[in-house]
């Protein structure tokens, strides 16, 4: 069996070592005679798995005291609602920075619950950059300020975050969490669906500052109430136990790789090699401003869009999968999450240069 190089934006490549460990434990977890999938979430075996995963995640991200780490459900999309429900309190509006497709979805959902003020937007430039924090027209009375740390479709990433003072900074880090170290203390809330750098779909990591929980809007479903989830150890109901377990294996793998400094160096290197090839050619083009280019999702177009289909087809024949850009923007997109090795990028670059030589 050969494993392909998988450039999917999500659900995305998982480390082969993690899948091998899961395979070895599939039928019989640590001589218990059953699979993790078949265990009660209240069993001492599963509680140990869950607690270890949380401890490893806290260690990887150097989460300071005073933060809850929650394993929720419903993906980042349900957090688009959970954030206003939990954070509005007495306030009636929140500030949003509009950087593309995912910010737009967060904004649309928040509008169901509050007044959304778009304090900065790169829409007029086709979402090709992150608006400078100095230019944000911030409100003094916002309940929170929301950013999308990495636009998975547009390939635009915040490489640093501003100090938002007393207004909590909330970040959708779905496609960048664990790709590099971050200073968690800068954020009031961080949320991320799992299916990029964390594990399989079905679980959602939420980090929330403890002082921000406990004042949910009146009709907040208990499943979305951060305080309820924190109190129950993210087990208010049956959690997605298998996704949680695999996420735990990914955290262990990340620690064995040397942690997030090492991942950052690899991710910076992988993406910069690919951007250099794109920038050096007249055949490929990346629309994103260089300073704001994502380390995780590299979008590029071909000189002739008529060649898109052939590019994707021939790449697939060469074992390079899922390079087609999102249907909303077209072109190509190579997602280079933690589990995508340097060799995958080398193989992609070789393929791109050969394709260019044949078609330019
Ligand atoms: N935000 C971002 C930045 C994403 O990339 C995605 C998924 N691709 C989402 C939100 C939605 O995540 P989910 O499918 O987990 O709800």
mmCIF file of C-alpha atoms and ligand atoms in Angstrom:
data_model
loop_
_atom_site.group_PDB
_atom_site.id
_atom_site.type_symbol
_atom_site.label_atom_id
_atom_site.label_comp_id
_atom_site.label_asym_id
_atom_site.label_seq_id
_atom_site.Cartn_x
_atom_site.Cartn_y
_atom_site.Cartn_z
ATOM 1 C CA UNK A 1 0.000 0.000 0.000
ATOM 2 C CA UNK A 2 1.285 3.489 -0.793
ATOM 3 C CA UNK A 3 0.027 6.598 0.923
ATOM 4 C CA UNK A 4 -0.426 9.592 -1.350
ATOM 5 C CA UNK A 5 0.644 13.125 -0.563
ATOM 6 C CA UNK A 6 -2.586 14.693 0.626
ATOM 7 C CA UNK A 7 -2.925 18.482 0.288
ATOM 8 C CA UNK A 8 -6.534 18.576 1.455
ATOM 9 C CA UNK A 9 -7.736 21.686 3.293
ATOM 10 C CA UNK A 10 -9.698 19.519 5.706
ATOM 11 C CA UNK A 11 -10.400 16.876 6.739
ATOM 12 C CA UNK A 12 -6.684 16.820 6.148
ATOM 13 C CA UNK A 13 -3.658 14.549 6.295
ATOM 14 C CA UNK A 14 -2.932 12.934 9.655
ATOM 15 C CA UNK A 15 0.543 11.758 10.685
ATOM 16 C CA UNK A 16 1.075 8.192 9.448
ATOM 17 C CA UNK A 17 2.548 7.237 12.851
ATOM 18 C CA UNK A 18 -0.703 8.302 14.511
ATOM 19 C CA UNK A 19 -2.799 6.199 12.160
ATOM 20 C CA UNK A 20 -0.482 3.235 12.706
ATOM 21 C CA UNK A 21 -0.800 3.536 16.459
ATOM 22 C CA UNK A 22 -4.593 3.795 16.162
ATOM 23 C CA UNK A 23 -4.605 0.754 13.881
ATOM 24 C CA UNK A 24 -2.527 -1.249 16.345
ATOM 25 C CA UNK A 25 -4.927 -0.355 19.142
ATOM 26 C CA UNK A 26 -8.110 -0.563 17.106
ATOM 27 C CA UNK A 27 -9.450 -3.886 18.364
ATOM 28 C CA UNK A 28 -7.775 -4.010 21.717
ATOM 29 C CA UNK A 29 -6.795 -0.854 23.573
ATOM 30 C CA UNK A 30 -3.906 -1.570 25.956
ATOM 31 C CA UNK A 31 -5.008 -5.182 26.606
ATOM 32 C CA UNK A 32 -8.479 -4.122 27.769
ATOM 33 C CA UNK A 33 -10.039 -6.374 25.112
ATOM 34 C CA UNK A 34 -12.053 -3.635 23.472
ATOM 35 C CA UNK A 35 -11.695 -0.634 21.196
ATOM 36 C CA UNK A 36 -11.614 2.954 22.438
ATOM 37 C CA UNK A 37 -14.748 3.354 20.292
ATOM 38 C CA UNK A 38 -16.557 0.831 22.456
ATOM 39 C CA UNK A 39 -15.676 2.307 25.846
ATOM 40 C CA UNK A 40 -17.879 4.343 28.098
ATOM 41 C CA UNK A 41 -16.804 7.964 28.137
ATOM 42 C CA UNK A 42 -17.044 7.660 31.918
ATOM 43 C CA UNK A 43 -14.710 4.644 32.122
ATOM 44 C CA UNK A 44 -11.426 5.188 33.866
ATOM 45 C CA UNK A 45 -9.617 4.266 30.629
ATOM 46 C CA UNK A 46 -11.340 6.939 28.619
ATOM 47 C CA UNK A 47 -11.089 9.572 31.354
ATOM 48 C CA UNK A 48 -7.338 8.947 31.348
ATOM 49 C CA UNK A 49 -7.216 9.406 27.555
ATOM 50 C CA UNK A 50 -9.228 12.626 27.777
ATOM 51 C CA UNK A 51 -7.190 14.085 30.624
ATOM 52 C CA UNK A 52 -3.884 13.243 28.961
ATOM 53 C CA UNK A 53 -5.036 14.880 25.715
ATOM 54 C CA UNK A 54 -5.941 18.046 27.583
ATOM 55 C CA UNK A 55 -2.661 18.073 29.522
ATOM 56 C CA UNK A 56 -0.636 17.597 26.324
ATOM 57 C CA UNK A 57 -2.552 20.319 24.513
ATOM 58 C CA UNK A 58 -1.995 22.697 27.419
ATOM 59 C CA UNK A 59 1.705 21.875 27.358
ATOM 60 C CA UNK A 60 2.047 22.280 23.576
ATOM 61 C CA UNK A 61 0.332 25.672 23.587
ATOM 62 C CA UNK A 62 1.798 26.741 26.950
ATOM 63 C CA UNK A 63 -1.713 27.647 28.075
ATOM 64 C CA UNK A 64 -1.394 29.960 31.081
ATOM 65 C CA UNK A 65 -3.422 29.508 34.257
ATOM 66 C CA UNK A 66 -6.905 30.938 34.076
ATOM 67 C CA UNK A 67 -8.042 29.281 30.844
ATOM 68 C CA UNK A 68 -10.535 26.487 30.301
ATOM 69 C CA UNK A 69 -9.652 23.997 27.594
ATOM 70 C CA UNK A 70 -12.861 22.541 26.180
ATOM 71 C CA UNK A 71 -13.462 19.727 23.714
ATOM 72 C CA UNK A 72 -16.780 20.613 22.129
ATOM 73 C CA UNK A 73 -18.856 19.519 19.130
ATOM 74 C CA UNK A 74 -20.430 21.168 16.122
ATOM 75 C CA UNK A 75 -17.199 22.385 14.539
ATOM 76 C CA UNK A 76 -15.983 25.936 14.284
ATOM 77 C CA UNK A 77 -19.339 26.757 12.713
ATOM 78 C CA UNK A 78 -21.194 26.199 15.974
ATOM 79 C CA UNK A 79 -18.621 28.410 17.703
ATOM 80 C CA UNK A 80 -19.695 31.235 15.383
ATOM 81 C CA UNK A 81 -22.880 31.173 17.516
ATOM 82 C CA UNK A 82 -21.363 30.063 20.823
ATOM 83 C CA UNK A 83 -19.066 33.093 20.946
ATOM 84 C CA UNK A 84 -21.792 35.778 20.942
ATOM 85 C CA UNK A 85 -24.058 33.650 23.138
ATOM 86 C CA UNK A 86 -21.373 33.368 25.810
ATOM 87 C CA UNK A 87 -19.599 36.706 25.500
ATOM 88 C CA UNK A 88 -22.214 39.375 24.849
ATOM 89 C CA UNK A 89 -23.330 39.673 28.477
ATOM 90 C CA UNK A 90 -24.945 43.090 28.917
ATOM 91 C CA UNK A 91 -23.545 44.347 25.629
ATOM 92 C CA UNK A 92 -25.290 44.352 22.276
ATOM 93 C CA UNK A 93 -22.521 44.589 19.702
ATOM 94 C CA UNK A 94 -19.232 43.016 18.696
ATOM 95 C CA UNK A 95 -16.397 44.066 16.365
ATOM 96 C CA UNK A 96 -15.384 41.812 13.449
ATOM 97 C CA UNK A 97 -12.439 42.037 11.068
ATOM 98 C CA UNK A 98 -13.510 40.861 7.618
ATOM 99 C CA UNK A 99 -10.757 38.968 5.816
ATOM 100 C CA UNK A 100 -12.628 36.509 3.583
ATOM 101 C CA UNK A 101 -14.939 33.517 3.322
ATOM 102 C CA UNK A 102 -14.648 32.259 6.899
ATOM 103 C CA UNK A 103 -14.847 35.703 8.489
ATOM 104 C CA UNK A 104 -17.951 36.227 6.388
ATOM 105 C CA UNK A 105 -19.568 33.084 7.801
ATOM 106 C CA UNK A 106 -18.662 34.084 11.365
ATOM 107 C CA UNK A 107 -20.171 37.532 10.759
ATOM 108 C CA UNK A 108 -23.392 36.176 9.261
ATOM 109 C CA UNK A 109 -23.952 33.845 12.206
ATOM 110 C CA UNK A 110 -23.131 36.496 14.823
ATOM 111 C CA UNK A 111 -25.730 38.789 13.216
ATOM 112 C CA UNK A 112 -28.395 36.382 14.463
ATOM 113 C CA UNK A 113 -27.466 37.377 18.004
ATOM 114 C CA UNK A 114 -26.078 40.901 18.023
ATOM 115 C CA UNK A 115 -25.129 43.992 16.114
ATOM 116 C CA UNK A 116 -21.969 43.201 14.186
ATOM 117 C CA UNK A 117 -19.632 46.074 13.419
ATOM 118 C CA UNK A 118 -17.188 45.383 10.624
ATOM 119 C CA UNK A 119 -14.260 47.463 11.813
ATOM 120 C CA UNK A 120 -11.946 46.592 8.911
ATOM 121 C CA UNK A 121 -12.307 44.725 5.649
ATOM 122 C CA UNK A 122 -10.096 43.734 2.740
ATOM 123 C CA UNK A 123 -13.102 43.023 0.525
ATOM 124 C CA UNK A 124 -12.342 45.814 -1.954
ATOM 125 C CA UNK A 125 -8.986 44.121 -2.664
ATOM 126 C CA UNK A 126 -10.552 40.692 -3.038
ATOM 127 C CA UNK A 127 -9.501 39.666 0.491
ATOM 128 C CA UNK A 128 -5.836 39.544 -0.483
ATOM 129 C CA UNK A 129 -4.410 40.913 2.775
ATOM 130 C CA UNK A 130 -4.959 41.467 6.504
ATOM 131 C CA UNK A 131 -6.016 45.069 7.214
ATOM 132 C CA UNK A 132 -3.409 46.829 9.383
ATOM 133 C CA UNK A 133 -4.558 46.894 13.027
ATOM 134 C CA UNK A 134 -3.812 50.644 13.125
ATOM 135 C CA UNK A 135 -6.611 51.156 10.595
ATOM 136 C CA UNK A 136 -9.282 49.192 12.490
ATOM 137 C CA UNK A 137 -12.186 51.422 13.501
ATOM 138 C CA UNK A 138 -12.702 49.844 16.879
ATOM 139 C CA UNK A 139 -15.725 50.419 19.108
ATOM 140 C CA UNK A 140 -15.222 51.242 22.754
ATOM 141 C CA UNK A 141 -18.317 49.279 23.769
ATOM 142 C CA UNK A 142 -17.808 46.036 21.816
ATOM 143 C CA UNK A 143 -18.338 42.821 23.770
ATOM 144 C CA UNK A 144 -15.361 41.323 21.932
ATOM 145 C CA UNK A 145 -13.259 41.676 18.795
ATOM 146 C CA UNK A 146 -13.281 38.730 16.383
ATOM 147 C CA UNK A 147 -10.613 37.780 13.865
ATOM 148 C CA UNK A 148 -10.150 34.793 11.582
ATOM 149 C CA UNK A 149 -6.509 33.887 12.186
ATOM 150 C CA UNK A 150 -6.125 32.017 8.926
ATOM 151 C CA UNK A 151 -8.492 32.187 5.978
ATOM 152 C CA UNK A 152 -8.364 28.581 4.827
ATOM 153 C CA UNK A 153 -9.821 29.396 1.406
ATOM 154 C CA UNK A 154 -8.093 32.708 0.685
ATOM 155 C CA UNK A 155 -4.723 31.759 2.177
ATOM 156 C CA UNK A 156 -4.458 34.961 4.235
ATOM 157 C CA UNK A 157 -2.978 34.627 7.718
ATOM 158 C CA UNK A 158 -2.371 36.888 10.688
ATOM 159 C CA UNK A 159 1.313 36.556 11.543
ATOM 160 C CA UNK A 160 0.787 38.603 14.674
ATOM 161 C CA UNK A 161 -2.162 39.786 16.697
ATOM 162 C CA UNK A 162 -2.739 43.251 18.131
ATOM 163 C CA UNK A 163 -3.223 44.008 21.803
ATOM 164 C CA UNK A 164 -6.959 44.680 22.145
ATOM 165 C CA UNK A 165 -6.738 45.960 25.720
ATOM 166 C CA UNK A 166 -9.816 45.352 27.835
ATOM 167 C CA UNK A 167 -11.882 44.054 24.893
ATOM 168 C CA UNK A 168 -11.388 40.291 24.580
ATOM 169 C CA UNK A 169 -9.780 39.153 21.349
ATOM 170 C CA UNK A 170 -11.618 36.134 19.912
ATOM 171 C CA UNK A 171 -9.929 34.118 17.174
ATOM 172 C CA UNK A 172 -11.068 31.417 14.830
ATOM 173 C CA UNK A 173 -7.795 29.522 14.529
ATOM 174 C CA UNK A 174 -9.324 26.474 12.819
ATOM 175 C CA UNK A 175 -6.657 26.144 10.165
ATOM 176 C CA UNK A 176 -3.625 27.403 12.050
ATOM 177 C CA UNK A 177 -3.829 26.265 15.684
ATOM 178 C CA UNK A 178 -0.795 24.077 16.517
ATOM 179 C CA UNK A 179 1.101 25.165 13.400
ATOM 180 C CA UNK A 180 3.381 27.366 15.547
ATOM 181 C CA UNK A 181 3.622 28.709 19.104
ATOM 182 C CA UNK A 182 1.142 31.442 20.011
ATOM 183 C CA UNK A 183 0.765 33.620 23.081
ATOM 184 C CA UNK A 184 -2.555 32.344 24.426
ATOM 185 C CA UNK A 185 -2.705 35.161 26.970
ATOM 186 C CA UNK A 186 -3.433 37.594 24.117
ATOM 187 C CA UNK A 187 -6.802 35.950 23.527
ATOM 188 C CA UNK A 188 -10.120 35.796 25.331
ATOM 189 C CA UNK A 189 -11.302 32.873 23.228
ATOM 190 C CA UNK A 190 -9.597 30.659 20.663
ATOM 191 C CA UNK A 191 -11.610 28.072 18.804
ATOM 192 C CA UNK A 192 -10.718 25.510 16.192
ATOM 193 C CA UNK A 193 -12.385 22.628 14.423
ATOM 194 C CA UNK A 194 -10.150 19.579 14.619
ATOM 195 C CA UNK A 195 -9.887 18.399 11.058
ATOM 196 C CA UNK A 196 -6.718 20.275 10.078
ATOM 197 C CA UNK A 197 -3.910 20.162 12.648
ATOM 198 C CA UNK A 198 -5.707 18.480 15.540
ATOM 199 C CA UNK A 199 -7.323 15.229 14.457
ATOM 200 C CA UNK A 200 -10.405 13.837 12.775
ATOM 201 C CA UNK A 201 -13.549 15.923 12.297
ATOM 202 C CA UNK A 202 -16.093 15.791 15.096
ATOM 203 C CA UNK A 203 -14.335 17.569 17.907
ATOM 204 C CA UNK A 204 -13.748 21.282 18.412
ATOM 205 C CA UNK A 205 -11.095 22.743 20.665
ATOM 206 C CA UNK A 206 -12.051 25.880 22.584
ATOM 207 C CA UNK A 207 -9.734 27.818 24.882
ATOM 208 C CA UNK A 208 -11.575 30.394 26.917
ATOM 209 C CA UNK A 209 -10.417 32.754 29.637
ATOM 210 C CA UNK A 210 -12.158 31.766 32.836
ATOM 211 C CA UNK A 211 -13.533 35.235 33.631
ATOM 212 C CA UNK A 212 -15.453 35.224 30.328
ATOM 213 C CA UNK A 213 -17.662 32.263 31.175
ATOM 214 C CA UNK A 214 -20.795 32.123 33.287
ATOM 215 C CA UNK A 215 -22.875 34.932 31.766
ATOM 216 C CA UNK A 216 -24.507 33.226 28.764
ATOM 217 C CA UNK A 217 -27.481 34.732 26.940
ATOM 218 C CA UNK A 218 -30.762 33.509 28.362
ATOM 219 C CA UNK A 219 -31.663 30.997 25.663
ATOM 220 C CA UNK A 220 -28.160 29.519 25.266
ATOM 221 C CA UNK A 221 -28.446 25.743 24.833
ATOM 222 C CA UNK A 222 -26.593 24.078 27.684
ATOM 223 C CA UNK A 223 -24.367 22.277 25.164
ATOM 224 C CA UNK A 224 -23.101 25.673 23.970
ATOM 225 C CA UNK A 225 -22.617 27.164 27.422
ATOM 226 C CA UNK A 226 -18.877 27.305 28.099
ATOM 227 C CA UNK A 227 -19.487 27.211 31.864
ATOM 228 C CA UNK A 228 -21.537 24.007 31.587
ATOM 229 C CA UNK A 229 -18.884 22.395 29.390
ATOM 230 C CA UNK A 230 -16.073 23.490 31.713
ATOM 231 C CA UNK A 231 -17.870 22.183 34.792
ATOM 232 C CA UNK A 232 -18.527 18.800 33.213
ATOM 233 C CA UNK A 233 -15.029 18.339 31.808
ATOM 234 C CA UNK A 234 -16.517 18.628 28.288
ATOM 235 C CA UNK A 235 -18.750 15.665 29.092
ATOM 236 C CA UNK A 236 -22.143 17.303 29.452
ATOM 237 C CA UNK A 237 -23.244 14.621 27.010
ATOM 238 C CA UNK A 238 -21.415 11.795 25.233
ATOM 239 C CA UNK A 239 -18.409 13.420 23.570
ATOM 240 C CA UNK A 240 -16.955 12.209 20.246
ATOM 241 C CA UNK A 241 -14.672 9.837 22.095
ATOM 242 C CA UNK A 242 -12.761 8.433 19.148
ATOM 243 C CA UNK A 243 -11.927 11.869 17.694
ATOM 244 C CA UNK A 244 -10.775 12.953 21.142
ATOM 245 C CA UNK A 245 -8.545 9.880 21.408
ATOM 246 C CA UNK A 246 -6.977 10.457 17.956
ATOM 247 C CA UNK A 247 -6.441 14.126 18.799
ATOM 248 C CA UNK A 248 -4.588 12.910 21.887
ATOM 249 C CA UNK A 249 -2.344 10.748 19.703
ATOM 250 C CA UNK A 250 -1.665 13.764 17.468
ATOM 251 C CA UNK A 251 -0.680 15.842 20.519
ATOM 252 C CA UNK A 252 1.682 13.091 21.632
ATOM 253 C CA UNK A 253 3.151 12.976 18.112
ATOM 254 C CA UNK A 254 3.648 16.759 18.127
ATOM 255 C CA UNK A 255 5.500 16.559 21.420
ATOM 256 C CA UNK A 256 7.717 13.795 20.035
ATOM 257 C CA UNK A 257 8.521 15.983 16.992
ATOM 258 C CA UNK A 258 9.843 18.631 19.377
ATOM 259 C CA UNK A 259 6.726 20.741 19.876
ATOM 260 C CA UNK A 260 5.422 23.823 18.143
ATOM 261 C CA UNK A 261 8.754 25.630 17.639
ATOM 262 C CA UNK A 262 9.834 22.725 15.476
ATOM 263 C CA UNK A 263 6.509 22.656 13.639
ATOM 264 C CA UNK A 264 6.743 26.409 13.027
ATOM 265 C CA UNK A 265 10.162 26.079 11.469
ATOM 266 C CA UNK A 266 8.990 23.231 9.234
ATOM 267 C CA UNK A 267 5.796 25.014 8.250
ATOM 268 C CA UNK A 268 7.586 28.262 7.471
ATOM 269 C CA UNK A 269 10.093 26.368 5.368
ATOM 270 C CA UNK A 270 7.525 24.246 3.486
ATOM 271 C CA UNK A 271 5.349 27.214 2.581
ATOM 272 C CA UNK A 272 8.222 29.536 1.664
ATOM 273 C CA UNK A 273 9.683 26.948 -0.709
ATOM 274 C CA UNK A 274 6.349 26.706 -2.480
ATOM 275 C CA UNK A 275 5.755 30.487 -2.601
ATOM 276 C CA UNK A 276 9.266 30.974 -4.021
ATOM 277 C CA UNK A 277 8.498 28.638 -6.898
ATOM 278 C CA UNK A 278 5.200 30.400 -7.572
ATOM 279 C CA UNK A 279 6.802 33.851 -7.421
ATOM 280 C CA UNK A 280 9.713 32.855 -9.658
ATOM 281 C CA UNK A 281 7.425 31.717 -12.461
ATOM 282 C CA UNK A 282 5.267 33.599 -14.939
ATOM 283 C CA UNK A 283 2.983 30.589 -15.154
ATOM 284 C CA UNK A 284 1.830 30.388 -11.508
ATOM 285 C CA UNK A 285 0.594 33.278 -9.423
ATOM 286 C CA UNK A 286 -0.424 33.816 -5.797
ATOM 287 C CA UNK A 287 -2.863 36.683 -5.258
ATOM 288 C CA UNK A 288 -2.070 37.223 -1.553
ATOM 289 C CA UNK A 289 0.133 40.075 -0.293
ATOM 290 C CA UNK A 290 3.473 38.451 0.617
ATOM 291 C CA UNK A 291 3.474 39.639 4.253
ATOM 292 C CA UNK A 292 0.076 38.030 4.906
ATOM 293 C CA UNK A 293 0.531 34.730 3.102
ATOM 294 C CA UNK A 294 -0.585 31.655 4.987
ATOM 295 C CA UNK A 295 1.856 28.978 6.082
ATOM 296 C CA UNK A 296 -0.985 26.476 5.994
ATOM 297 C CA UNK A 297 -2.967 27.062 2.799
ATOM 298 C CA UNK A 298 -1.129 28.161 -0.321
ATOM 299 C CA UNK A 299 -3.509 29.310 -3.078
ATOM 300 C CA UNK A 300 -2.192 29.773 -6.609
ATOM 301 C CA UNK A 301 -3.582 30.158 -10.090
ATOM 302 C CA UNK A 302 -2.357 28.899 -13.451
ATOM 303 C CA UNK A 303 -1.744 31.351 -16.294
ATOM 304 C CA UNK A 304 -4.534 29.643 -18.247
ATOM 305 C CA UNK A 305 -7.523 28.464 -16.149
ATOM 306 C CA UNK A 306 -8.359 26.072 -19.003
ATOM 307 C CA UNK A 307 -5.427 24.000 -17.742
ATOM 308 C CA UNK A 308 -6.806 23.664 -14.184
ATOM 309 C CA UNK A 309 -8.520 20.349 -14.817
ATOM 310 C CA UNK A 310 -5.468 18.836 -16.460
ATOM 311 C CA UNK A 311 -3.232 20.054 -13.611
ATOM 312 C CA UNK A 312 -5.430 18.424 -10.976
ATOM 313 C CA UNK A 313 -5.734 15.193 -12.979
ATOM 314 C CA UNK A 314 -2.020 14.832 -13.698
ATOM 315 C CA UNK A 315 -1.119 15.742 -10.109
ATOM 316 C CA UNK A 316 -3.407 12.981 -8.938
ATOM 317 C CA UNK A 317 -1.708 10.516 -11.265
ATOM 318 C CA UNK A 318 1.568 11.552 -9.609
ATOM 319 C CA UNK A 319 0.188 10.813 -6.136
ATOM 320 C CA UNK A 320 -0.518 14.469 -5.247
ATOM 321 C CA UNK A 321 -4.114 14.722 -4.071
ATOM 322 C CA UNK A 322 -6.655 17.444 -3.332
ATOM 323 C CA UNK A 323 -4.990 20.421 -4.987
ATOM 324 C CA UNK A 324 -8.143 21.897 -6.496
ATOM 325 C CA UNK A 325 -8.929 25.329 -5.033
ATOM 326 C CA UNK A 326 -12.171 25.918 -3.177
ATOM 327 C CA UNK A 327 -15.166 26.092 -5.510
ATOM 328 C CA UNK A 328 -15.789 29.710 -4.487
ATOM 329 C CA UNK A 329 -12.399 30.990 -5.722
ATOM 330 C CA UNK A 330 -11.114 28.428 -8.248
ATOM 331 C CA UNK A 331 -7.439 27.905 -9.047
ATOM 332 C CA UNK A 332 -5.349 25.608 -6.875
ATOM 333 C CA UNK A 333 -4.699 25.369 -3.171
ATOM 334 C CA UNK A 334 -2.050 23.301 -1.444
ATOM 335 C CA UNK A 335 -2.720 22.855 2.260
ATOM 336 C CA UNK A 336 0.514 22.185 4.134
ATOM 337 C CA UNK A 337 -0.622 21.271 7.635
ATOM 338 C CA UNK A 338 1.709 19.714 10.220
ATOM 339 C CA UNK A 339 1.241 16.176 8.904
ATOM 340 C CA UNK A 340 2.244 17.119 5.336
ATOM 341 C CA UNK A 341 5.964 16.297 5.113
ATOM 342 C CA UNK A 342 8.727 18.285 3.364
ATOM 343 C CA UNK A 343 8.898 15.486 0.754
ATOM 344 C CA UNK A 344 5.309 16.248 -0.243
ATOM 345 C CA UNK A 345 6.284 19.835 -0.988
ATOM 346 C CA UNK A 346 9.346 18.685 -2.923
ATOM 347 C CA UNK A 347 7.185 16.331 -4.989
ATOM 348 C CA UNK A 348 4.651 19.097 -5.620
ATOM 349 C CA UNK A 349 7.347 21.551 -6.705
ATOM 350 C CA UNK A 350 8.866 18.963 -9.080
ATOM 351 C CA UNK A 351 5.448 18.302 -10.539
ATOM 352 C CA UNK A 352 4.646 22.020 -10.925
ATOM 353 C CA UNK A 353 7.912 22.741 -12.689
ATOM 354 C CA UNK A 354 7.444 19.818 -15.077
ATOM 355 C CA UNK A 355 3.852 20.884 -15.773
ATOM 356 C CA UNK A 356 4.982 24.440 -16.454
ATOM 357 C CA UNK A 357 7.694 23.216 -18.829
ATOM 358 C CA UNK A 358 5.091 21.219 -20.743
ATOM 359 C CA UNK A 359 2.442 23.912 -20.910
ATOM 360 C CA UNK A 360 3.981 27.386 -20.645
HETATM 361 N N1 LIG B 1 -13.330 28.522 10.112
HETATM 362 C C1 LIG B 1 -12.295 28.209 9.314
HETATM 363 C C2 LIG B 1 -11.131 29.136 9.240
HETATM 364 C C3 LIG B 1 -12.333 27.010 8.580
HETATM 365 O O1 LIG B 1 -11.317 26.679 7.790
HETATM 366 C C4 LIG B 1 -13.456 26.159 8.694
HETATM 367 C C5 LIG B 1 -13.535 24.840 7.965
HETATM 368 N N2 LIG B 1 -12.800 24.690 6.857
HETATM 369 C C6 LIG B 1 -14.502 26.553 9.516
HETATM 370 C C7 LIG B 1 -14.396 27.733 10.223
HETATM 371 C C8 LIG B 1 -15.719 25.699 9.668
HETATM 372 O O2 LIG B 1 -15.341 24.606 10.408
HETATM 373 P P1 LIG B 1 -16.298 23.391 10.723
HETATM 374 O O3 LIG B 1 -16.513 22.685 9.433
HETATM 375 O O4 LIG B 1 -15.494 22.623 11.719
HETATM 376 O O5 LIG B 1 -17.546 23.938 11.285
#
